C-alpha cells in the first residue's frame, strides 16, 4: 500500500526537516510544499556538499522525483527562479520536475516593503519576521485581493489587479508608515517577464498528486517552520502567517484529510527559536552558548542567531496533539555531546500550580516557569553514529525519556548534518 507522510517541525522551526525530507525522498514519487514561502531555510548536506533551499521542496536533489509547490504556499518568483537556477548550475534538473499551483498567491515587492515597514514601526514589539513579505502576502490572500500565479497568464487582468493592490499598499506605505512606495510599471514589467518563465511550470497540483497516488507511489508533504509558529495554535502573535501544522498538508495541496496516512514530527534534542516571542526553556548561560556554538545556531535564511534552550516536553505534547504525530525524528543529538547534565522541561509553573500543559490562554505562555528533570550527559561523541546500539547509554536513556514524554515512538535520530549521519530505527514508509 502506498503511504502519504507529512513531515513537520514540532517546535519553532529549524528542526532539520530538510535533511530528513531529503533522506526519506528515496522512497517517494513526489514531494510537496504546502505552506509558507521562502522564509524557510532547509539545509541539506550530501557527501559534505551543502545546499540551502527556501522554496523548492527538499526532494529536488533526488533525480526523478516530482517536486510540487502547493496552493498553500506564497510564491516569490524572484526567489523561485534564483533557487532553481542555482540548482541547475549544479547540474540538478529542476524545470522538468517542478510543478507549481496556479492558485499560489504571488509575493510582490510591496509585500516586502510592508513587512519591513511594519516591523520597523513596531520597534521593541517587533515579531522578528524574516522580512520576506510572508505576512502581508497571506493577508492579501485572505482579503481576496491577492495576485495569484494564474493572474499572470492574462496581461490585462494582471494590470488591473496589480493596480488595485498597489494603490492600497502604496497608500498604507506612504500615509501610515511614511515609507517609500513601490512603482507600478516596474512591478508590472517584472511580473510580465516572470510570467513567461513560470507558465510551463503551472499545473493542477491536486490532480497531479492524485495521479501519483493512483500510480501507487508514496507521497511526502514537506512542512516549513514549526508547529509553535502556527498562526492558529502557535504562540500568537509571535508566529508566522500560515498554518504550519500537519492538517495544512491537505489544505495547502487541495487534497483531503484522508489522503494523509502518517505524520512525522521533527524535533531537536534541545530547543531553538529565532525571532521574538515566548520561549520558557531559553538559556542565557554557558550551556546556551554551547548549544549555539556547537549547533551552529544561526538562521539559514537571515543569518540571525537563534535563541537556544532545553528540550520542552510540555510544548512537545501540544505539538503531538495538534499534528496527530505518528512518530518523531530527533535531530542534533550530537550537539549535546560533552554536557555534564541535561534537563528536560516536564511541566510549567503558573499561578502557583504545576501543569503539564501550556496555559489555555496563549498570551500567558511567557509567564510560565519551566519545571525540569535532570539527566546525566555523556562524554563519548555521538557525532556520525548510524547504529543505535553504539550510542552511549545515557544518550539512549535521554532519547527513551523524550519518547516516553511525547507518547509517540522515535523513528529517526540524526547525529550530524550529512544525509549519512543518521540512525533509522523504523522507516516511516514501512
Ligand atoms: P515570517 O514568517 O517571516 O512572517 O516570520 C514570523 C516568525 O516566524 C518570526 O519569528 C520568524 O523568525 C519565524 N520564522 C519564519 N520562518 C522560519 C523558519 O523557517 N525557521 C524558523 N523560524 C521561522
CSV table of C-alpha atoms and ligand atoms in Angstrom, one decimal:
chain,number,residue,atom,x,y,z
A,1,UNK,CA,0.0,0.0,0.0
A,2,UNK,CA,1.4,3.4,-0.9
A,3,UNK,CA,1.7,5.8,2.1
A,4,UNK,CA,1.5,9.5,2.3
A,5,UNK,CA,3.6,11.1,5.0
A,6,UNK,CA,3.6,14.6,6.3
A,7,UNK,CA,6.9,15.9,7.8
A,8,UNK,CA,6.5,18.9,10.1
A,9,UNK,CA,8.6,20.8,12.5
A,10,UNK,CA,7.3,20.2,16.0
A,11,UNK,CA,9.0,23.1,17.7
A,12,UNK,CA,9.7,26.7,16.5
A,13,UNK,CA,11.2,25.8,13.2
A,14,UNK,CA,14.8,24.9,12.2
A,15,UNK,CA,14.4,21.4,13.5
A,16,UNK,CA,16.3,19.9,10.5
A,17,UNK,CA,13.3,18.9,8.4
A,18,UNK,CA,15.1,19.4,5.1
A,19,UNK,CA,17.7,16.8,6.0
A,20,UNK,CA,15.0,14.2,6.9
A,21,UNK,CA,12.8,15.0,3.9
A,22,UNK,CA,15.9,14.6,1.6
A,23,UNK,CA,16.7,11.3,3.3
A,24,UNK,CA,13.1,9.9,3.0
A,25,UNK,CA,12.7,11.1,-0.6
A,26,UNK,CA,14.3,7.8,-1.8
A,27,UNK,CA,11.0,6.1,-1.1
A,28,UNK,CA,8.6,8.6,-2.7
A,29,UNK,CA,7.3,9.6,-6.1
A,30,UNK,CA,6.6,13.2,-5.2
A,31,UNK,CA,7.4,15.8,-2.5
A,32,UNK,CA,5.1,18.8,-2.0
A,33,UNK,CA,5.5,22.0,-0.1
A,34,UNK,CA,2.1,23.1,1.3
A,35,UNK,CA,2.6,26.4,3.2
A,36,UNK,CA,5.0,29.2,4.0
A,37,UNK,CA,7.2,30.7,1.4
A,38,UNK,CA,10.9,31.5,1.1
A,39,UNK,CA,11.0,32.3,4.8
A,40,UNK,CA,12.1,28.7,5.3
A,41,UNK,CA,15.7,27.6,5.2
A,42,UNK,CA,16.2,23.9,4.6
A,43,UNK,CA,19.8,22.8,4.8
A,44,UNK,CA,20.9,19.6,3.1
A,45,UNK,CA,24.4,18.2,3.3
A,46,UNK,CA,25.3,15.3,1.0
A,47,UNK,CA,28.8,13.9,1.0
A,48,UNK,CA,29.9,17.2,2.6
A,49,UNK,CA,28.3,19.4,-0.1
A,50,UNK,CA,25.8,21.9,1.4
A,51,UNK,CA,22.6,23.2,-0.3
A,52,UNK,CA,20.2,25.6,1.3
A,53,UNK,CA,16.6,25.6,-0.1
A,54,UNK,CA,13.9,28.0,0.8
A,55,UNK,CA,11.1,27.4,-1.6
A,56,UNK,CA,11.8,24.3,-3.8
A,57,UNK,CA,10.9,21.0,-2.0
A,58,UNK,CA,13.9,19.3,-0.4
A,59,UNK,CA,13.2,16.3,-2.6
A,60,UNK,CA,14.8,18.0,-5.6
A,61,UNK,CA,18.2,16.5,-5.0
A,62,UNK,CA,16.9,13.0,-5.9
A,63,UNK,CA,16.7,12.6,-9.6
A,64,UNK,CA,13.4,11.6,-11.0
A,65,UNK,CA,11.3,12.7,-8.0
A,66,UNK,CA,8.4,15.1,-8.8
A,67,UNK,CA,8.5,18.3,-6.8
A,68,UNK,CA,5.4,20.3,-6.2
A,69,UNK,CA,4.6,23.7,-4.7
A,70,UNK,CA,1.0,23.6,-3.5
A,71,UNK,CA,-1.6,26.3,-3.4
A,72,UNK,CA,-0.9,27.0,0.3
A,73,UNK,CA,2.5,28.4,-0.5
A,74,UNK,CA,3.0,32.1,-1.1
A,75,UNK,CA,5.5,32.4,-4.0
A,76,UNK,CA,8.2,34.9,-4.7
A,77,UNK,CA,9.0,34.4,-8.3
A,78,UNK,CA,12.4,36.0,-7.9
A,79,UNK,CA,13.3,33.6,-5.1
A,80,UNK,CA,11.9,30.7,-7.0
A,81,UNK,CA,14.0,31.3,-10.2
A,82,UNK,CA,17.1,32.2,-8.2
A,83,UNK,CA,16.9,28.9,-6.4
A,84,UNK,CA,16.0,26.9,-9.5
A,85,UNK,CA,18.9,28.5,-11.4
A,86,UNK,CA,21.3,27.8,-8.5
A,87,UNK,CA,20.3,24.1,-8.7
A,88,UNK,CA,20.6,23.9,-12.5
A,89,UNK,CA,24.1,25.4,-12.3
A,90,UNK,CA,25.0,22.5,-10.0
A,91,UNK,CA,23.7,20.0,-12.6
A,92,UNK,CA,20.4,19.3,-11.0
A,93,UNK,CA,17.4,19.0,-13.3
A,94,UNK,CA,14.7,21.3,-12.0
A,95,UNK,CA,12.5,22.7,-14.7
A,96,UNK,CA,11.1,19.4,-15.9
A,97,UNK,CA,10.4,18.1,-12.4
A,98,UNK,CA,8.9,21.1,-10.6
A,99,UNK,CA,5.2,22.0,-10.8
A,100,UNK,CA,3.5,24.9,-9.1
A,101,UNK,CA,-0.1,25.6,-8.3
A,102,UNK,CA,-1.7,28.5,-10.3
A,103,UNK,CA,-3.6,29.3,-7.1
A,104,UNK,CA,-0.5,30.3,-5.2
A,105,UNK,CA,-0.6,34.0,-4.2
A,106,UNK,CA,2.4,36.0,-5.5
A,107,UNK,CA,4.7,37.8,-3.1
A,108,UNK,CA,5.1,41.3,-4.5
A,109,UNK,CA,7.9,43.8,-3.8
A,110,UNK,CA,5.2,45.9,-1.9
A,111,UNK,CA,4.7,42.9,0.5
A,112,UNK,CA,8.3,43.0,1.4
A,113,UNK,CA,8.2,46.8,1.9
A,114,UNK,CA,5.1,46.4,4.1
A,115,UNK,CA,6.6,43.6,6.2
A,116,UNK,CA,9.7,45.7,6.8
A,117,UNK,CA,7.9,49.0,7.4
A,118,UNK,CA,5.6,47.3,9.9
A,119,UNK,CA,8.5,45.6,11.8
A,120,UNK,CA,10.3,49.0,12.0
A,121,UNK,CA,7.2,50.7,13.3
A,122,UNK,CA,6.7,48.1,16.0
A,123,UNK,CA,10.1,48.8,17.5
A,124,UNK,CA,10.7,46.7,20.6
A,125,UNK,CA,7.4,44.9,19.9
A,126,UNK,CA,8.5,43.6,16.5
A,127,UNK,CA,7.9,40.0,15.8
A,128,UNK,CA,11.3,39.5,14.2
A,129,UNK,CA,9.9,38.3,10.9
A,130,UNK,CA,12.3,37.1,8.1
A,131,UNK,CA,11.4,40.3,6.2
A,132,UNK,CA,10.3,38.3,3.1
A,133,UNK,CA,6.8,39.7,2.8
A,134,UNK,CA,5.2,36.5,4.0
A,135,UNK,CA,2.7,38.0,6.4
A,136,UNK,CA,1.4,40.8,4.1
A,137,UNK,CA,1.1,38.2,1.2
A,138,UNK,CA,-1.1,36.0,3.3
A,139,UNK,CA,-3.2,38.9,4.5
A,140,UNK,CA,-4.0,39.7,0.8
A,141,UNK,CA,-4.9,36.1,0.1
A,142,UNK,CA,-7.4,36.1,2.9
A,143,UNK,CA,-8.7,39.6,1.9
A,144,UNK,CA,-9.3,38.2,-1.6
A,145,UNK,CA,-7.2,40.8,-3.3
A,146,UNK,CA,-4.0,38.7,-4.0
A,147,UNK,CA,-2.4,38.4,-7.4
A,148,UNK,CA,-2.2,34.7,-7.9
A,149,UNK,CA,0.1,32.9,-10.4
A,150,UNK,CA,-2.9,32.3,-12.6
A,151,UNK,CA,-3.5,36.0,-12.9
A,152,UNK,CA,-0.1,36.4,-14.6
A,153,UNK,CA,-1.4,34.5,-17.6
A,154,UNK,CA,-3.8,37.3,-18.5
A,155,UNK,CA,-2.0,40.5,-19.1
A,156,UNK,CA,-5.0,42.9,-18.8
A,157,UNK,CA,-6.4,41.2,-15.7
A,158,UNK,CA,-3.0,41.3,-14.2
A,159,UNK,CA,-2.5,45.0,-14.7
A,160,UNK,CA,-6.0,45.7,-13.2
A,161,UNK,CA,-5.4,43.5,-10.2
A,162,UNK,CA,-1.9,44.8,-9.6
A,163,UNK,CA,-3.2,48.4,-10.0
A,164,UNK,CA,-5.8,47.9,-7.3
A,165,UNK,CA,-3.5,46.2,-4.8
A,166,UNK,CA,-0.6,48.6,-5.3
A,167,UNK,CA,-2.9,51.6,-4.8
A,168,UNK,CA,-3.8,50.1,-1.5
A,169,UNK,CA,-0.3,49.1,-0.5
A,170,UNK,CA,1.2,52.4,-1.5
A,171,UNK,CA,-1.5,54.3,0.5
A,172,UNK,CA,-0.5,52.3,3.6
A,173,UNK,CA,3.2,52.6,2.9
A,174,UNK,CA,3.2,56.3,2.4
A,175,UNK,CA,0.4,57.5,4.6
A,176,UNK,CA,0.6,55.1,7.5
A,177,UNK,CA,4.3,54.1,7.6
A,178,UNK,CA,5.8,57.2,5.9
A,179,UNK,CA,7.8,54.7,3.8
A,180,UNK,CA,8.8,54.7,0.2
A,181,UNK,CA,6.1,53.5,-2.3
A,182,UNK,CA,6.5,50.8,-4.9
A,183,UNK,CA,6.4,51.6,-8.6
A,184,UNK,CA,3.5,50.1,-10.5
A,185,UNK,CA,5.1,49.9,-14.0
A,186,UNK,CA,8.3,48.5,-12.8
A,187,UNK,CA,6.4,45.8,-10.9
A,188,UNK,CA,4.2,45.0,-13.8
A,189,UNK,CA,7.1,44.7,-16.2
A,190,UNK,CA,8.9,42.4,-13.8
A,191,UNK,CA,5.8,40.2,-13.4
A,192,UNK,CA,5.2,40.0,-17.2
A,193,UNK,CA,8.8,38.8,-17.7
A,194,UNK,CA,8.4,36.3,-14.9
A,195,UNK,CA,5.1,35.1,-16.3
A,196,UNK,CA,6.7,33.6,-19.3
A,197,UNK,CA,9.1,31.6,-17.2
A,198,UNK,CA,6.5,30.3,-14.8
A,199,UNK,CA,3.8,29.3,-17.3
A,200,UNK,CA,5.3,25.9,-18.2
A,201,UNK,CA,5.6,25.1,-14.5
A,202,UNK,CA,2.0,25.7,-13.7
A,203,UNK,CA,-0.1,22.6,-13.0
A,204,UNK,CA,-3.2,21.4,-11.2
A,205,UNK,CA,-1.2,20.0,-8.2
A,206,UNK,CA,-4.2,18.3,-6.6
A,207,UNK,CA,-4.7,16.2,-9.8
A,208,UNK,CA,-1.0,15.7,-10.2
A,209,UNK,CA,-0.7,14.3,-6.7
A,210,UNK,CA,-3.8,12.2,-7.0
A,211,UNK,CA,-2.4,10.7,-10.2
A,212,UNK,CA,0.8,9.9,-8.4
A,213,UNK,CA,-1.3,8.1,-5.7
A,214,UNK,CA,-3.1,6.2,-8.5
A,215,UNK,CA,0.2,5.0,-9.8
A,216,UNK,CA,0.9,3.6,-6.4
A,217,UNK,CA,3.8,5.8,-5.3
A,218,UNK,CA,4.3,7.3,-1.9
A,219,UNK,CA,3.9,11.0,-1.3
A,220,UNK,CA,5.7,13.3,1.1
A,221,UNK,CA,4.4,16.6,2.3
A,222,UNK,CA,7.2,18.9,3.5
A,223,UNK,CA,6.3,21.3,6.2
A,224,UNK,CA,8.1,24.6,6.8
A,225,UNK,CA,8.6,26.5,10.1
A,226,UNK,CA,7.3,24.6,13.1
A,227,UNK,CA,4.1,23.8,15.0
A,228,UNK,CA,4.6,26.5,17.6
A,229,UNK,CA,4.8,29.1,14.9
A,230,UNK,CA,1.3,28.1,13.5
A,231,UNK,CA,-0.9,31.1,13.1
A,232,UNK,CA,-3.8,29.4,14.9
A,233,UNK,CA,-2.3,27.2,17.6
A,234,UNK,CA,1.2,28.7,18.0
A,235,UNK,CA,2.5,31.4,20.3
A,236,UNK,CA,0.4,34.1,18.7
A,237,UNK,CA,1.2,36.9,17.7
A,238,UNK,CA,4.8,35.7,17.6
A,239,UNK,CA,4.1,33.3,14.8
A,240,UNK,CA,4.3,33.1,11.0
A,241,UNK,CA,1.2,33.8,9.0
A,242,UNK,CA,0.4,30.3,7.8
A,243,UNK,CA,-0.8,27.1,9.3
A,244,UNK,CA,2.3,25.1,9.8
A,245,UNK,CA,0.6,22.0,11.4
A,246,UNK,CA,0.0,18.8,9.6
A,247,UNK,CA,-3.6,19.4,8.7
A,248,UNK,CA,-2.5,22.1,6.3
A,249,UNK,CA,-0.7,19.5,4.2
A,250,UNK,CA,-4.2,18.6,2.8
A,251,UNK,CA,-5.5,22.2,2.6
A,252,UNK,CA,-2.3,23.5,1.0
A,253,UNK,CA,-2.3,21.0,-1.8
A,254,UNK,CA,-6.0,20.7,-2.3
A,255,UNK,CA,-6.3,17.1,-1.1
A,256,UNK,CA,-8.5,15.8,1.7
A,257,UNK,CA,-7.5,14.8,5.3
A,258,UNK,CA,-8.0,11.1,4.4
A,259,UNK,CA,-5.1,11.3,1.9
A,260,UNK,CA,-2.7,11.6,4.8
A,261,UNK,CA,-1.6,8.4,6.5
A,262,UNK,CA,1.2,9.4,8.9
A,263,UNK,CA,2.8,12.4,10.4
A,264,UNK,CA,6.5,12.6,11.4
A,265,UNK,CA,7.3,15.4,13.8
A,266,UNK,CA,10.9,16.6,13.7
A,267,UNK,CA,12.4,17.9,17.0
A,268,UNK,CA,15.8,18.9,18.1
A,269,UNK,CA,17.2,17.1,21.1
A,270,UNK,CA,17.0,20.6,22.6
A,271,UNK,CA,15.1,23.7,21.5
A,272,UNK,CA,15.8,26.8,19.5
A,273,UNK,CA,13.7,29.8,18.4
A,274,UNK,CA,14.6,32.7,16.0
A,275,UNK,CA,12.8,36.0,16.3
A,276,UNK,CA,10.8,37.3,19.3
A,277,UNK,CA,8.2,35.6,21.5
A,278,UNK,CA,7.8,33.3,24.5
A,279,UNK,CA,10.4,30.5,25.0
A,280,UNK,CA,10.1,29.1,28.5
A,281,UNK,CA,13.2,26.9,28.5
A,282,UNK,CA,15.5,29.5,26.9
A,283,UNK,CA,19.1,29.5,28.3
A,284,UNK,CA,21.2,32.6,28.8
A,285,UNK,CA,24.2,30.8,30.3
A,286,UNK,CA,27.2,28.8,29.1
A,287,UNK,CA,25.0,25.8,28.1
A,288,UNK,CA,23.0,28.0,25.8
A,289,UNK,CA,26.3,29.3,24.4
A,290,UNK,CA,27.4,25.6,23.9
A,291,UNK,CA,24.2,24.7,22.0
A,292,UNK,CA,24.5,27.8,19.9
A,293,UNK,CA,28.2,27.3,19.1
A,294,UNK,CA,28.3,23.6,18.6
A,295,UNK,CA,24.9,23.5,16.9
A,296,UNK,CA,25.8,26.4,14.5
A,297,UNK,CA,22.5,28.0,15.5
A,298,UNK,CA,22.3,30.8,13.0
A,299,UNK,CA,19.3,31.2,10.7
A,300,UNK,CA,19.8,29.6,7.3
A,301,UNK,CA,17.8,32.4,5.7
A,302,UNK,CA,18.6,35.5,7.7
A,303,UNK,CA,21.8,34.6,9.4
A,304,UNK,CA,20.3,35.7,12.7
A,305,UNK,CA,21.5,34.0,15.9
A,306,UNK,CA,18.9,31.5,17.2
A,307,UNK,CA,17.9,31.5,20.8
A,308,UNK,CA,18.7,28.1,22.5
A,309,UNK,CA,17.3,26.2,25.4
A,310,UNK,CA,16.4,22.8,26.9
A,311,UNK,CA,14.0,20.3,25.4
A,312,UNK,CA,10.5,21.2,26.3
A,313,UNK,CA,8.2,18.2,26.7
A,314,UNK,CA,5.2,20.3,27.6
A,315,UNK,CA,5.3,22.2,24.3
A,316,UNK,CA,6.1,18.8,22.6
A,317,UNK,CA,2.9,17.3,23.9
A,318,UNK,CA,0.9,20.1,22.4
A,319,UNK,CA,2.6,19.5,19.1
A,320,UNK,CA,1.8,15.8,19.2
A,321,UNK,CA,-1.8,16.7,19.7
A,322,UNK,CA,-2.1,19.5,17.1
A,323,UNK,CA,-0.4,17.3,14.4
A,324,UNK,CA,-1.6,13.9,15.4
A,325,UNK,CA,2.0,12.8,15.2
A,326,UNK,CA,2.7,9.2,14.5
A,327,UNK,CA,6.4,9.3,15.3
A,328,UNK,CA,9.3,11.6,15.9
A,329,UNK,CA,12.6,12.3,14.2
A,330,UNK,CA,15.1,13.7,16.7
A,331,UNK,CA,17.9,15.8,15.3
A,332,UNK,CA,21.2,17.3,16.5
A,333,UNK,CA,21.7,14.8,19.3
A,334,UNK,CA,25.5,15.2,18.8
A,335,UNK,CA,25.3,18.8,19.7
A,336,UNK,CA,24.6,17.7,23.3
A,337,UNK,CA,27.9,15.6,23.5
A,338,UNK,CA,30.1,16.7,26.4
A,339,UNK,CA,27.4,18.4,28.5
A,340,UNK,CA,27.6,17.1,32.1
A,341,UNK,CA,23.9,17.4,33.0
A,342,UNK,CA,20.9,17.7,30.7
A,343,UNK,CA,17.5,19.0,31.5
A,344,UNK,CA,14.1,18.3,30.1
A,345,UNK,CA,11.1,20.5,30.9
A,346,UNK,CA,8.3,18.3,32.1
A,347,UNK,CA,5.9,21.0,33.5
A,348,UNK,CA,5.2,24.7,33.7
A,349,UNK,CA,4.6,26.5,37.0
A,350,UNK,CA,2.0,29.2,36.6
A,351,UNK,CA,-0.3,30.7,39.2
A,352,UNK,CA,1.4,28.7,41.9
A,353,UNK,CA,0.4,25.4,40.2
A,354,UNK,CA,2.5,23.0,38.1
A,355,UNK,CA,0.8,22.0,34.9
A,356,UNK,CA,1.9,19.6,32.2
A,357,UNK,CA,0.2,21.6,29.5
A,358,UNK,CA,0.8,25.2,28.4
A,359,UNK,CA,-1.8,27.6,29.6
A,360,UNK,CA,-5.1,27.8,27.7
A,361,UNK,CA,-4.6,31.5,27.1
A,362,UNK,CA,-1.5,31.6,24.9
A,363,UNK,CA,-0.7,35.2,25.9
A,364,UNK,CA,0.2,33.8,29.3
A,365,UNK,CA,2.8,31.4,27.8
A,366,UNK,CA,5.5,33.9,28.6
A,367,UNK,CA,4.6,33.8,32.3
A,368,UNK,CA,5.4,30.0,32.5
A,369,UNK,CA,8.3,29.0,34.6
A,370,UNK,CA,9.7,25.6,33.5
A,371,UNK,CA,10.0,22.7,35.9
A,372,UNK,CA,12.9,20.4,35.0
A,373,UNK,CA,14.1,16.9,35.5
A,374,UNK,CA,17.8,16.2,35.2
A,375,UNK,CA,19.6,13.6,33.1
A,376,UNK,CA,23.2,12.6,33.1
A,377,UNK,CA,25.0,13.7,30.0
A,378,UNK,CA,27.6,11.7,28.0
A,379,UNK,CA,31.2,12.3,27.2
A,380,UNK,CA,31.6,9.9,24.3
A,381,UNK,CA,30.9,11.5,20.9
A,382,UNK,CA,27.7,10.5,19.2
A,383,UNK,CA,28.6,12.5,16.1
A,384,UNK,CA,28.1,10.5,12.9
A,385,UNK,CA,26.9,7.3,14.7
A,386,UNK,CA,24.5,5.3,12.5
A,387,UNK,CA,23.8,2.4,14.8
A,388,UNK,CA,21.5,2.9,17.8
A,389,UNK,CA,23.3,0.3,19.9
A,390,UNK,CA,26.5,2.3,19.5
A,391,UNK,CA,25.1,5.3,21.3
A,392,UNK,CA,26.3,6.0,24.8
A,393,UNK,CA,23.9,4.5,27.4
A,394,UNK,CA,23.0,8.0,28.7
A,395,UNK,CA,22.1,9.2,25.3
A,396,UNK,CA,19.8,6.2,24.8
A,397,UNK,CA,18.1,6.9,28.1
A,398,UNK,CA,17.7,10.5,27.2
A,399,UNK,CA,16.0,9.5,23.9
A,400,UNK,CA,13.9,7.0,25.7
A,401,UNK,CA,12.6,9.7,28.1
A,402,UNK,CA,11.8,12.0,25.2
A,403,UNK,CA,9.8,9.3,23.6
A,404,UNK,CA,8.0,8.5,26.8
A,405,UNK,CA,7.1,12.1,27.5
A,406,UNK,CA,5.9,12.6,23.9
A,407,UNK,CA,3.9,9.4,23.9
A,408,UNK,CA,5.0,8.5,20.3
A,409,UNK,CA,7.9,6.5,19.1
A,410,UNK,CA,11.2,7.8,17.7
A,411,UNK,CA,11.7,6.6,14.2
A,412,UNK,CA,14.9,8.5,13.3
A,413,UNK,CA,17.8,10.1,15.2
A,414,UNK,CA,20.2,12.4,13.4
A,415,UNK,CA,23.8,12.6,14.6
A,416,UNK,CA,25.2,15.1,12.2
A,417,UNK,CA,24.2,17.3,9.2
A,418,UNK,CA,25.1,14.8,6.5
A,419,UNK,CA,22.5,12.6,4.9
A,420,UNK,CA,24.6,9.6,6.0
A,421,UNK,CA,24.8,10.7,9.7
A,422,UNK,CA,21.5,9.2,10.6
A,423,UNK,CA,20.1,6.3,12.7
A,424,UNK,CA,16.9,4.9,11.2
A,425,UNK,CA,15.1,2.8,13.9
A,426,UNK,CA,12.0,2.3,11.9
A,427,UNK,CA,11.5,3.7,8.4
A,428,UNK,CA,8.4,5.9,8.4
A,429,UNK,CA,7.4,4.5,5.0
A,430,UNK,CA,7.5,0.9,6.2
B,1,LIG,P1,7.7,35.5,9.0
B,1,LIG,O1,7.4,34.0,8.6
B,1,LIG,O2,8.8,36.0,8.1
B,1,LIG,O3,6.5,36.3,9.0
B,1,LIG,O4,8.2,35.5,10.5
B,1,LIG,C1,7.4,35.2,11.6
B,1,LIG,C2,8.1,34.4,12.6
B,1,LIG,O5,8.4,33.1,12.2
B,1,LIG,C3,9.5,35.0,13.0
B,1,LIG,O6,9.7,34.7,14.4
B,1,LIG,C4,10.5,34.2,12.2
B,1,LIG,O7,11.7,34.1,12.8
B,1,LIG,C5,9.8,32.9,12.2
B,1,LIG,N1,10.2,32.0,11.1
B,1,LIG,C6,9.7,32.1,9.8
B,1,LIG,N2,10.3,31.2,9.0
B,1,LIG,C7,11.1,30.5,9.8
B,1,LIG,C8,11.9,29.3,9.6
B,1,LIG,O8,12.0,28.7,8.6
B,1,LIG,N3,12.5,28.8,10.7
B,1,LIG,C9,12.4,29.4,12.0
B,1,LIG,N4,11.7,30.5,12.2
B,1,LIG,C10,11.0,31.0,11.2
